[in-house]
Short mmCIF file of C-alpha atoms in Angstrom, two decimals:
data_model
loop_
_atom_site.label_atom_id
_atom_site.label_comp_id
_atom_site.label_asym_id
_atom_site.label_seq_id
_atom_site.Cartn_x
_atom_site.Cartn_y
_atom_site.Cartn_z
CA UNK E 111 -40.64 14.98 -13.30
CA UNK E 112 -41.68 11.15 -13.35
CA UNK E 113 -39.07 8.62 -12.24
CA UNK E 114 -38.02 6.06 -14.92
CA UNK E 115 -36.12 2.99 -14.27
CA UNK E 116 -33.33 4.58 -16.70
CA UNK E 117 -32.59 6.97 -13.51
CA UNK E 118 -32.66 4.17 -11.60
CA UNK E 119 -29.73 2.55 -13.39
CA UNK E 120 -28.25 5.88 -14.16
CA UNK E 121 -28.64 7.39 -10.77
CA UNK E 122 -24.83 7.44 -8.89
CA UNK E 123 -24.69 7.84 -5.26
CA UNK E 124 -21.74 9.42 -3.90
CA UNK E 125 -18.99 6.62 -1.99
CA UNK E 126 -18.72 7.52 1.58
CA UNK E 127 -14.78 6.42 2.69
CA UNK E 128 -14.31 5.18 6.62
CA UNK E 129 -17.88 4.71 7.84
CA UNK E 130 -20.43 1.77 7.99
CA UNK E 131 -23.07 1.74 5.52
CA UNK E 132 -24.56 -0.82 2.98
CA UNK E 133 -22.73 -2.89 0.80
CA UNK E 134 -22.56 -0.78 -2.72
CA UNK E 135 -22.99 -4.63 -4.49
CA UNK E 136 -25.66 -5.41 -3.34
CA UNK E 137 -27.45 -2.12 -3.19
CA UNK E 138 -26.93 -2.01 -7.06
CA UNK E 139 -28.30 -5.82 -7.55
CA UNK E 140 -30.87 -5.11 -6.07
CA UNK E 141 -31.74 -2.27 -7.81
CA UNK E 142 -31.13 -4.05 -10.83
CA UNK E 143 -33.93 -6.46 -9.81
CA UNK E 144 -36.21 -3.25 -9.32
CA UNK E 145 -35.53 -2.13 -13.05
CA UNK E 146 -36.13 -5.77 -14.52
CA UNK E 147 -39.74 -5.53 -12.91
CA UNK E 148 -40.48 -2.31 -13.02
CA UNK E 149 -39.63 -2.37 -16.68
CA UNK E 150 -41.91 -5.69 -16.70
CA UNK E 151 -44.71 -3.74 -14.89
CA UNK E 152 -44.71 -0.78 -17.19
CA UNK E 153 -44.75 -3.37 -20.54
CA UNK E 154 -47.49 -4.96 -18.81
CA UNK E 155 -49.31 -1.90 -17.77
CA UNK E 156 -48.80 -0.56 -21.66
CA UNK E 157 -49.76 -3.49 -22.81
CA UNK E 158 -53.60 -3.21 -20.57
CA UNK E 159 -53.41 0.11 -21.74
CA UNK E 160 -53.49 -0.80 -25.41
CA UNK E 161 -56.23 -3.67 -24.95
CA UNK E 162 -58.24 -1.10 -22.88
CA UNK E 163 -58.02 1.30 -26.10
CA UNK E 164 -59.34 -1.75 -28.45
CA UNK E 165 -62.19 -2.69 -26.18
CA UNK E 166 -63.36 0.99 -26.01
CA UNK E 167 -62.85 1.64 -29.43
CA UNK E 168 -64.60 -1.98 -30.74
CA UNK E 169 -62.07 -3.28 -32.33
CA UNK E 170 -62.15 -6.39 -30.43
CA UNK E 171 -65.66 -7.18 -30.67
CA UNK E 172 -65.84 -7.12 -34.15
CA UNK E 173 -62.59 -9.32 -34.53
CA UNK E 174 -64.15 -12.17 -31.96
CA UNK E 175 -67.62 -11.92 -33.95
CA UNK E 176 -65.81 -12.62 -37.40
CA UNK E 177 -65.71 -16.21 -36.87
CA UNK E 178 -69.55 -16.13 -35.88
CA UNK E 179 -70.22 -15.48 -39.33
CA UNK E 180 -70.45 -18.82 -40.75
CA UNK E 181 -73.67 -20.43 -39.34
CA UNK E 182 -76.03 -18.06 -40.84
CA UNK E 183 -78.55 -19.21 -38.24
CA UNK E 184 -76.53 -16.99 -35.44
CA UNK E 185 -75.82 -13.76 -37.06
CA UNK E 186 -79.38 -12.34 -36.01
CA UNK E 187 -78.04 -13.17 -32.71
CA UNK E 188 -74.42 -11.14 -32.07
CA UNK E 189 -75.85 -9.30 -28.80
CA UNK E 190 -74.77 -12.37 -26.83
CA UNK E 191 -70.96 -11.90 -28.13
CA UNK E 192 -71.02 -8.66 -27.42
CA UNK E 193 -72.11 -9.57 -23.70
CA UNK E 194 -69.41 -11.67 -23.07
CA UNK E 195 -66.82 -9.05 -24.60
CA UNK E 196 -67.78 -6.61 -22.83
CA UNK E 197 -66.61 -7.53 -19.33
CA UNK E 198 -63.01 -7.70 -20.70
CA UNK E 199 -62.69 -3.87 -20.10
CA UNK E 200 -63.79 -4.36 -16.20
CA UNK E 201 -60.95 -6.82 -15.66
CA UNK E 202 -58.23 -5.01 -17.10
CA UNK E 203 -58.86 -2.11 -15.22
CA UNK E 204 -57.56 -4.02 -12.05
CA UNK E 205 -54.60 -5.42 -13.54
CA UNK E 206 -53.88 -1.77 -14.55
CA UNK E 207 -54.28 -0.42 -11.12
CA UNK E 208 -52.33 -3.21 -9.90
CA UNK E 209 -49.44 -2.82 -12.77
CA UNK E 210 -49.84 1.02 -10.91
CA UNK E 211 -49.35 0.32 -7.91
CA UNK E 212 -46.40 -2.17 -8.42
CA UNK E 213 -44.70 0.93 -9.77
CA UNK E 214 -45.90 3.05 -7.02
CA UNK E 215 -44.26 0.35 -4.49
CA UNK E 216 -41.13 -0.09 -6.43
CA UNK E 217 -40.61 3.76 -6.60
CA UNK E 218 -41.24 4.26 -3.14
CA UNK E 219 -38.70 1.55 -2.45
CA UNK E 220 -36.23 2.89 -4.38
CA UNK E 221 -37.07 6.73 -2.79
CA UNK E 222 -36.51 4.94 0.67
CA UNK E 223 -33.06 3.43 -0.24
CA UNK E 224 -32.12 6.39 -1.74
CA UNK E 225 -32.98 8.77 1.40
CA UNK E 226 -31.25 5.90 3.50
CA UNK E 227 -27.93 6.43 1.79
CA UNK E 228 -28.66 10.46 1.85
CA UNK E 229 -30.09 10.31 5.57
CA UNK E 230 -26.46 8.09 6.48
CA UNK E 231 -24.14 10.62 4.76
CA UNK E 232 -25.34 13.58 6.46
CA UNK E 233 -24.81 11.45 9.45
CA UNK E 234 -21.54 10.28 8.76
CA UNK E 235 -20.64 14.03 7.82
CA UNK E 236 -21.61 15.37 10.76
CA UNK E 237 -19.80 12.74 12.79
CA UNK E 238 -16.44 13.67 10.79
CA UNK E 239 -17.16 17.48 11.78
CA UNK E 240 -17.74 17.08 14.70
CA UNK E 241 -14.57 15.15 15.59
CA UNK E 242 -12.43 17.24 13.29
CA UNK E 243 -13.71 20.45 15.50
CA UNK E 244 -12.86 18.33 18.89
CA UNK E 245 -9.45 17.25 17.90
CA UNK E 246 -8.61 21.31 16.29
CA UNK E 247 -9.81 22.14 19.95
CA UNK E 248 -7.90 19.51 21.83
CA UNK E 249 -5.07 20.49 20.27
CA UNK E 250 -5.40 24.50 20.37
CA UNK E 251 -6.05 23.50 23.90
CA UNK E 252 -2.59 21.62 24.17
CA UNK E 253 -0.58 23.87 22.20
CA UNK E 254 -1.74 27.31 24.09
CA UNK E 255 -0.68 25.01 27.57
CA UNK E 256 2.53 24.34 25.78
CA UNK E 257 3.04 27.60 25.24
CA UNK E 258 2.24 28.73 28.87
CA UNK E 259 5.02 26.23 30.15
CA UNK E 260 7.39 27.86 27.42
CA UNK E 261 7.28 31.49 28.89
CA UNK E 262 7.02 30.35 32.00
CA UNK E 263 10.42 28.57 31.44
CA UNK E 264 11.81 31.82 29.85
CA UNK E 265 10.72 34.02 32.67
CA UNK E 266 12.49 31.95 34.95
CA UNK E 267 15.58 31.68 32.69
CA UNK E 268 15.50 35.40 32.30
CA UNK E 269 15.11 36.05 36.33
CA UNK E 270 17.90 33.71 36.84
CA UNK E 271 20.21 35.37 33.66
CA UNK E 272 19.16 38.60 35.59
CA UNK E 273 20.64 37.95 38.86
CA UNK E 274 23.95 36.56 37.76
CA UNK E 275 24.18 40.08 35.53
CA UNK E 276 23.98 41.60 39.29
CA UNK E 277 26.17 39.24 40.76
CA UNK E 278 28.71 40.13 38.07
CA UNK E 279 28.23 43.44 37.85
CA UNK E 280 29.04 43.95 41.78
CA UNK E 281 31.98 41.67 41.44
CA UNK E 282 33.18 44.42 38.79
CA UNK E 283 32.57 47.16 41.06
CA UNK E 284 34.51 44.91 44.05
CA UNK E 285 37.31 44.33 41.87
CA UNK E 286 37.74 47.99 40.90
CA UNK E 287 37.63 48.94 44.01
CA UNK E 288 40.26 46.81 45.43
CA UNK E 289 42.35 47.39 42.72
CA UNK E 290 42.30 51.22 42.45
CA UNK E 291 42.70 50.79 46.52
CA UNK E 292 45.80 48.33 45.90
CA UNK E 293 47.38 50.67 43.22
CA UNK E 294 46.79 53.95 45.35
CA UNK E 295 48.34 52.23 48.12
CA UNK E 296 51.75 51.38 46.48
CA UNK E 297 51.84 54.67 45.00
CA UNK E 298 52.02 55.82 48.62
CA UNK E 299 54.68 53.65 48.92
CA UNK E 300 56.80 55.01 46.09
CA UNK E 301 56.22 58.18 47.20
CA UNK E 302 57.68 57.59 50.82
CA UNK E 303 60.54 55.54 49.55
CA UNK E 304 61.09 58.09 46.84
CA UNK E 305 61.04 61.22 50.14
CA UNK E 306 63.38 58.91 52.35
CA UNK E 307 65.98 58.52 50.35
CA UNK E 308 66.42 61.91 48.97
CA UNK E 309 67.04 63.12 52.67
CA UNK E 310 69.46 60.79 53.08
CA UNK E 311 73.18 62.25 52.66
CA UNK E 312 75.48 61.77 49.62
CA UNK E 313 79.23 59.72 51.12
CA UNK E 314 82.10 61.74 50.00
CA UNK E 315 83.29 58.49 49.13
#
């Protein structure tokens, strides 16, 4: 599909936020400046085209000999019009090719700016993934050492809770013991006090 200068002024490029690139302004003045030629070039180019078709064709000739017709002395002689006309052809042909290869130039111009801005996206886009993927990994990196320091904290807590459940635990067992010892011992007591003074006689008094 040929490139017209209407996709030139239609074509949109995608914006591209937080990098460097060209100025979007500018890009599309100049590109403006590419359609008002190329637009030239192409009239111009249509324009050979047309003249081309007229010289082939003869139109042209006959039109130039038509004022030749009034000294009747020259109109047994038209060959020598017809010489002169016929170069006319020749010369357009390189102001077509030129008119082409304007367009060729201003299409290739406009196919290098656009793979610029392509070529500078994919760039930028692969910048942005890359950093995105070493930041996620920076901070996977940070969270899992986070997390290591964490259970490491519990573990300690735990060993620590651990050994004070012993601590207490044996001061329960302590405590019973001294306190079923303590109780046993004044039940001893009772029992000898309770044994002495049974023995002991009754006063008549």
């Amino acid at each position: 599909m040929a490139l017209t200068p209407e996709d030139v002024v239609t074509k949109q490029f995608q914006h591209v936020r937080f990098k460097e690139g060209f100025d979007p302004d500018e890009v599309d003045d100049f590109l403006d400046e590419i359609v008002v030629e190329w637009r030239k070039t192409i009239a111009e180019n249509e324009e050979l085209k047309a003249k081309l078709a007229a010289y082939e064709s003869g139109e042209a000739p006959a039109k130039a000999a038509a004022p030749a017709e009034e000294p009747a002395v020259e109109q047994s002689a038209p060959e020598p019009e017809v010489v002169e006309e016929v170069p006319a052809p020749v010369a357009a042909a390189p102001a077509a090719t030129g008119g082409a290869a304007a367009s060729a130039g201003i299409i290739e111009l406009a196919q290098r700016l656009h793979d610029e801005h392509v070529a500078e996206g994919v760039a930028q886009r692969d910048k942005l993934i890359s950093e995105a993927q070493a930041k996620a990994a920076a901070i996977l990196a940070e969270a899992e050492a986070k997390s290591r320091e964490e259970i490491a904290r519990l573990e300690s807590e735990r060993a620590t809770l651990e050994g004070r459940i012993s601590e207490l635990r044996q001061f329960e067992r302590d405590y019973r013991s001294q306190l079923r010892g303590f109780i046993e011992e004044k039940l001893r007591d009772l029992d000898v006090a309770g044994s002495t003074s049974g023995a002991t006689p009754v006063s008549a008094s």
